[in-house]
CSV table of C-alpha atoms (C1' of nucleotides) in Angstrom, one decimal:
chain,number,residue,atom,x,y,z
A,1,UNK,CA,22.6,12.0,55.6
A,2,UNK,CA,22.8,15.3,57.3
A,3,UNK,CA,22.8,14.2,61.2
A,4,UNK,CA,24.1,17.7,62.1
A,5,UNK,CA,22.1,18.2,65.3
A,6,UNK,CA,19.2,20.8,65.4
A,7,UNK,CA,17.9,20.2,62.1
A,8,UNK,CA,14.0,21.1,61.9
A,9,UNK,CA,12.9,18.8,59.2
A,10,UNK,CA,14.3,16.2,56.6
A,11,UNK,CA,15.3,17.7,53.2
A,12,UNK,CA,13.3,16.8,50.4
A,13,UNK,CA,15.8,15.4,48.4
A,14,UNK,CA,16.7,12.6,50.9
A,15,UNK,CA,12.9,11.5,51.0
A,16,UNK,CA,13.1,11.6,47.2
A,17,UNK,CA,16.0,9.5,46.9
A,18,UNK,CA,14.4,7.0,49.4
A,19,UNK,CA,11.4,6.6,47.9
A,20,UNK,CA,12.9,6.4,44.6
A,21,UNK,CA,14.7,3.4,45.4
A,22,UNK,CA,11.4,1.8,46.4
A,23,UNK,CA,9.6,2.5,43.4
A,24,UNK,CA,12.7,1.5,41.2
A,25,UNK,CA,12.4,-1.8,42.8
A,26,UNK,CA,8.6,-2.2,42.1
A,27,UNK,CA,8.4,-0.6,38.8
A,28,UNK,CA,10.1,0.0,35.4
A,29,UNK,CA,9.6,3.9,34.8
A,30,UNK,CA,11.6,6.8,33.5
A,31,UNK,CA,12.6,10.1,35.0
A,32,UNK,CA,9.3,12.1,34.2
A,33,UNK,CA,7.4,9.2,35.1
A,34,UNK,CA,8.4,8.9,38.3
A,35,UNK,CA,7.6,12.7,38.7
A,36,UNK,CA,4.1,12.0,37.6
A,37,UNK,CA,4.0,9.1,39.8
A,38,UNK,CA,4.7,10.8,42.7
A,39,UNK,CA,2.6,13.6,42.1
A,40,UNK,CA,-0.4,11.3,41.6
A,41,UNK,CA,0.4,9.4,44.6
A,42,UNK,CA,0.6,12.7,46.9
A,43,UNK,CA,-1.8,14.5,45.3
A,44,UNK,CA,-4.2,14.5,48.3
A,45,UNK,CA,-1.3,16.3,50.6
A,46,UNK,CA,-0.6,18.7,48.1
A,47,UNK,CA,3.0,17.6,47.2
A,48,UNK,CA,4.3,18.1,43.6
A,49,UNK,CA,7.9,18.0,43.0
A,50,UNK,CA,9.4,19.1,40.0
A,51,UNK,CA,11.6,17.3,37.7
A,52,UNK,CA,15.0,19.1,38.9
A,53,UNK,CA,14.6,17.5,42.1
A,54,UNK,CA,13.9,13.7,40.3
A,55,UNK,CA,16.7,13.9,38.2
A,56,UNK,CA,19.5,15.5,40.8
A,57,UNK,CA,18.1,12.7,43.4
A,58,UNK,CA,18.4,10.1,40.5
A,59,UNK,CA,22.1,11.3,40.0
A,60,UNK,CA,23.1,11.5,43.8
A,61,UNK,CA,22.1,7.9,44.0
A,62,UNK,CA,24.2,7.0,40.9
A,63,UNK,CA,27.3,9.0,42.0
A,64,UNK,CA,27.0,7.1,45.3
A,65,UNK,CA,26.9,3.5,43.8
A,66,UNK,CA,23.4,2.5,44.6
A,67,UNK,CA,21.8,2.4,41.1
A,68,UNK,CA,22.7,2.5,37.2
A,69,UNK,CA,21.1,4.1,34.7
A,70,UNK,CA,19.8,0.4,32.9
A,71,UNK,CA,18.1,0.5,29.7
A,72,UNK,CA,18.7,4.0,27.8
A,73,UNK,CA,16.3,2.5,25.3
A,74,UNK,CA,13.4,3.8,23.1
A,75,UNK,CA,9.6,3.4,24.3
A,76,UNK,CA,7.1,1.7,22.7
A,77,UNK,CA,5.1,4.0,20.5
A,78,UNK,CA,7.3,7.6,20.7
A,79,UNK,CA,10.8,7.3,19.2
A,80,UNK,CA,12.2,9.0,22.1
A,81,UNK,CA,15.5,8.1,24.4
A,82,UNK,CA,14.6,7.6,28.0
A,83,UNK,CA,16.4,6.5,31.1
A,84,UNK,CA,15.7,3.9,33.3
A,85,UNK,CA,17.0,3.0,36.9
A,86,UNK,CA,18.0,-0.6,38.4
A,87,UNK,CA,19.7,-0.9,41.7
A,88,UNK,CA,23.1,-1.8,41.8
A,89,UNK,CA,23.9,-2.4,45.7
A,90,UNK,CA,20.8,-4.0,47.4
A,91,UNK,CA,22.6,-3.2,50.5
A,92,UNK,CA,23.2,0.2,50.3
A,93,UNK,CA,19.7,1.0,49.2
A,94,UNK,CA,18.0,-1.0,52.0
A,95,UNK,CA,20.5,0.9,54.4
A,96,UNK,CA,19.5,4.4,53.0
A,97,UNK,CA,15.8,3.9,53.2
A,98,UNK,CA,16.4,2.6,56.4
A,99,UNK,CA,18.5,5.8,57.4
A,100,UNK,CA,15.5,7.7,56.0
A,101,UNK,CA,13.1,6.0,57.4
A,102,UNK,CA,14.4,6.7,61.2
A,103,UNK,CA,14.5,10.7,60.1
A,104,UNK,CA,11.2,10.6,58.8
A,105,UNK,CA,10.2,9.0,62.1
A,106,UNK,CA,11.8,11.9,64.2
A,107,UNK,CA,9.9,14.6,61.8
A,108,UNK,CA,6.5,12.8,62.3
A,109,UNK,CA,7.0,13.1,66.1
A,110,UNK,CA,8.1,16.5,65.8
A,111,UNK,CA,4.7,17.4,64.0
A,112,UNK,CA,3.0,15.5,66.6
A,113,UNK,CA,4.3,17.6,69.1
A,114,UNK,CA,3.7,20.5,67.5
A,115,UNK,CA,0.4,20.1,66.6
A,116,UNK,CA,-0.3,20.2,70.3
A,117,UNK,CA,1.7,22.6,71.1
A,118,UNK,CA,-0.1,25.0,68.6
A,119,UNK,CA,-3.8,23.3,69.4
A,120,UNK,CA,-5.8,26.1,70.9
A,121,UNK,CA,-7.6,24.5,73.8
B,1,UNK,CA,0.9,31.4,55.1
B,2,UNK,CA,2.3,30.3,52.0
B,3,UNK,CA,0.1,28.5,50.2
B,4,UNK,CA,1.8,28.0,47.1
B,5,UNK,CA,1.1,24.7,45.9
B,6,UNK,CA,3.5,22.0,45.9
B,7,UNK,CA,5.5,22.9,48.8
B,8,UNK,CA,7.2,20.0,50.6
B,9,UNK,CA,7.0,20.7,54.4
B,10,UNK,CA,6.0,23.7,56.3
B,11,UNK,CA,9.2,26.2,56.9
B,12,UNK,CA,10.4,26.5,60.6
B,13,UNK,CA,9.3,29.9,60.8
B,14,UNK,CA,5.9,29.4,60.5
B,15,UNK,CA,5.9,26.4,63.4
B,16,UNK,CA,8.1,28.7,65.4
B,17,UNK,CA,5.5,31.6,65.4
B,18,UNK,CA,2.6,29.7,66.0
B,19,UNK,CA,4.6,27.9,69.0
B,20,UNK,CA,5.7,31.0,70.5
B,21,UNK,CA,2.1,32.5,70.6
B,22,UNK,CA,1.0,29.3,72.6
B,23,UNK,CA,4.2,29.7,74.8
B,24,UNK,CA,3.5,33.4,75.0
B,25,UNK,CA,-0.1,32.9,76.3
B,26,UNK,CA,1.0,30.4,78.9
B,27,UNK,CA,4.2,32.1,80.4
B,28,UNK,CA,6.3,35.0,80.9
B,29,UNK,CA,9.4,34.6,78.9
B,30,UNK,CA,11.8,36.8,77.2
B,31,UNK,CA,13.8,35.8,73.8
B,32,UNK,CA,16.7,33.7,75.1
B,33,UNK,CA,14.6,31.8,77.2
B,34,UNK,CA,11.9,31.0,74.8
B,35,UNK,CA,15.0,29.4,72.8
B,36,UNK,CA,15.8,27.7,75.6
B,37,UNK,CA,12.6,26.5,76.6
B,38,UNK,CA,12.0,25.1,73.1
B,39,UNK,CA,15.3,23.6,73.3
B,40,UNK,CA,14.3,21.3,76.2
B,41,UNK,CA,10.7,20.3,75.0
B,42,UNK,CA,12.1,19.1,71.8
B,43,UNK,CA,15.2,17.6,72.9
B,44,UNK,CA,14.1,14.3,72.6
B,45,UNK,CA,13.3,14.7,68.8
B,46,UNK,CA,16.8,16.5,68.4
B,47,UNK,CA,15.6,20.0,67.4
B,48,UNK,CA,17.7,23.0,68.7
B,49,UNK,CA,16.4,26.5,67.0
B,50,UNK,CA,19.0,29.0,67.5
B,51,UNK,CA,18.5,32.5,68.8
B,52,UNK,CA,18.1,34.3,65.2
B,53,UNK,CA,15.0,32.5,64.2
B,54,UNK,CA,13.5,33.1,67.6
B,55,UNK,CA,14.3,36.9,67.4
B,56,UNK,CA,13.2,36.9,63.8
B,57,UNK,CA,10.1,35.2,64.4
B,58,UNK,CA,9.1,37.2,67.4
B,59,UNK,CA,9.8,40.3,64.9
B,60,UNK,CA,7.9,39.1,62.2
B,61,UNK,CA,4.7,38.7,64.7
B,62,UNK,CA,5.1,42.2,65.7
B,63,UNK,CA,5.4,43.5,62.1
B,64,UNK,CA,2.1,41.8,61.5
B,65,UNK,CA,0.3,43.1,64.8
B,66,UNK,CA,-0.2,40.2,66.8
B,67,UNK,CA,2.2,40.5,69.8
B,68,UNK,CA,4.0,43.7,71.1
B,69,UNK,CA,7.1,44.0,73.3
B,70,UNK,CA,5.7,44.5,76.4
B,71,UNK,CA,7.9,44.9,79.6
B,72,UNK,CA,11.1,46.1,78.5
B,73,UNK,CA,12.2,45.4,82.4
B,74,UNK,CA,15.2,44.4,84.4
B,75,UNK,CA,15.3,40.6,85.5
B,76,UNK,CA,15.8,40.2,89.5
B,77,UNK,CA,18.9,39.5,90.3
B,78,UNK,CA,20.9,40.5,87.2
B,79,UNK,CA,20.6,44.1,86.0
B,80,UNK,CA,20.1,43.2,82.6
B,81,UNK,CA,17.5,44.8,80.0
B,82,UNK,CA,15.3,42.0,78.4
B,83,UNK,CA,12.3,42.0,76.3
B,84,UNK,CA,8.9,40.4,76.9
B,85,UNK,CA,5.9,39.8,74.5
B,86,UNK,CA,2.5,39.7,74.8
B,87,UNK,CA,-0.6,39.2,72.6
B,88,UNK,CA,-2.3,42.1,71.1
B,89,UNK,CA,-4.9,40.4,68.8
B,90,UNK,CA,-6.2,37.3,70.0
B,91,UNK,CA,-8.1,36.5,66.9
B,92,UNK,CA,-5.0,37.3,64.8
B,93,UNK,CA,-3.1,35.0,67.1
B,94,UNK,CA,-5.5,32.1,66.8
B,95,UNK,CA,-6.4,32.3,63.5
B,96,UNK,CA,-2.6,31.8,62.7
B,97,UNK,CA,-2.2,29.1,65.2
B,98,UNK,CA,-5.2,27.4,63.2
B,99,UNK,CA,-3.6,27.7,59.7
B,100,UNK,CA,-0.1,26.6,61.0
B,101,UNK,CA,-1.9,23.5,62.6
B,102,UNK,CA,-3.7,22.6,59.4
B,103,UNK,CA,-0.4,22.8,57.5
B,104,UNK,CA,1.4,20.5,60.3
B,105,UNK,CA,-1.1,18.1,60.2
B,106,UNK,CA,-0.6,17.9,56.3
B,107,UNK,CA,2.9,17.7,57.0
B,108,UNK,CA,2.2,14.8,59.5
B,109,UNK,CA,0.1,13.0,56.9
B,110,UNK,CA,3.3,13.3,54.5
B,111,UNK,CA,5.6,11.9,56.9
B,112,UNK,CA,2.8,8.9,57.4
B,113,UNK,CA,3.0,8.0,53.8
B,114,UNK,CA,6.5,8.7,52.7
B,115,UNK,CA,7.2,6.2,55.8
B,116,UNK,CA,5.2,3.6,54.5
B,117,UNK,CA,6.3,4.1,51.3
B,118,UNK,CA,10.0,3.9,52.5
B,119,UNK,CA,9.7,0.9,54.5
B,120,UNK,CA,11.3,-2.0,53.4
B,121,UNK,CA,9.1,-4.9,53.5
C,1,DC,C1',29.3,37.1,79.9
C,2,DC,C1',24.1,37.5,78.8
C,3,DA,C1',20.7,39.7,75.6
C,4,DT,C1',19.1,41.6,71.4
C,5,DG,C1',19.6,42.5,66.7
C,6,DA,C1',21.4,42.9,62.1
C,7,DA,C1',24.7,41.3,58.2
C,8,DC,C1',26.5,37.8,56.2
C,9,DA,C1',26.8,33.4,53.8
C,10,DC,C1',25.3,29.1,52.6
C,11,DG,C1',22.1,25.1,51.1
C,12,DC,C1',18.1,23.5,49.3
C,13,DT,C1',15.1,23.9,46.2
C,14,DG,C1',12.1,26.3,42.1
C,15,DT,C1',12.7,28.1,37.5
C,16,DT,C1',14.8,28.7,33.6
C,17,DC,C1',17.9,27.8,29.9
C,18,DA,C1',20.2,24.1,27.0
C,19,DT,C1',20.4,20.0,23.8
C,20,DC,C1',18.6,16.2,21.9
C,21,DG,C1',15.5,12.7,19.5
D,1,DC,C1',6.7,18.4,21.9
D,2,DG,C1',8.5,14.8,25.5
D,3,DA,C1',12.7,14.1,27.9
D,4,DT,C1',17.5,15.0,30.2
D,5,DG,C1',20.3,17.4,31.9
D,6,DA,C1',22.6,21.7,33.7
D,7,DA,C1',22.7,26.9,35.1
D,8,DC,C1',20.8,30.3,37.4
D,9,DA,C1',18.5,32.5,41.0
D,10,DG,C1',15.6,33.0,45.4
D,11,DC,C1',14.6,32.1,49.8
D,12,DG,C1',15.0,30.1,54.7
D,13,DT,C1',18.0,29.7,58.2
D,14,DG,C1',22.6,29.3,60.5
D,15,DT,C1',26.9,31.8,61.7
D,16,DT,C1',29.0,35.5,62.6
D,17,DC,C1',29.4,40.1,64.1
D,18,DA,C1',27.7,44.6,66.7
D,19,DT,C1',25.9,47.0,70.6
D,20,DG,C1',24.7,47.3,74.9
D,21,DG,C1',23.8,46.3,79.7
DNA sequence: CCATGAACACGCTGTTCATCG
DNA sequence: CGATGAACAGCGTGTTCATGG
């Protein structure tokens, strides 16, 4: 990930990729369902990613050899092709999640400091 | 500030502007000194803003009528012109800081959720 | 060389457009 | 119309350039 010093906050894409990895491990969803799931989960913090970011995140994870497009099958009732994903390199996946976590913690720390600095006494 | 729903994280500029306001209140610094001060304060979280962002933040605060360029004077030993700032509208300043604080807290919340989601069990 | 600005360039991300069932 | 994907456009920000003490 981009470790070029001085960066302010983590790019959305990195967070999404790591998050998608954890979702892929626990649920079987396809593209737009990931988007809706995340929107639902983060509704309270007003975060609503769009479909492009989801797709681009998934594509990058694929290019990096971390996931693969698994079942290009049709859904039960609608006869529509959808793309599911599965993890192909668990080690890479966990490593990436760990790296992003470190970066997220840095951001949390930065936010805490900023909140204190900005607060009027 | 930009409250268009769906935003991921706060823009650097907003955080800087609010932070600069609190610095201006407590210390007498000029442009590059703000930069160095912030770099020092945030060294532990690896945040190193560049001079352009500082200047642009200061200029915006000026255009918004929150601060003014006060003492365009020379420093003690070096005979160099520097630009100091002072708050001209304390109400606007505090309002802005409060708004940014709310947004920073939202980001902190988001980071917490993301850290939990990304963590491998 | 330090300080202030402005101009420029690039990367990230949101919006649109295209294709296919 | 739902789903996937790519192309396009705008904005935020980092890098460079310009001017002046």
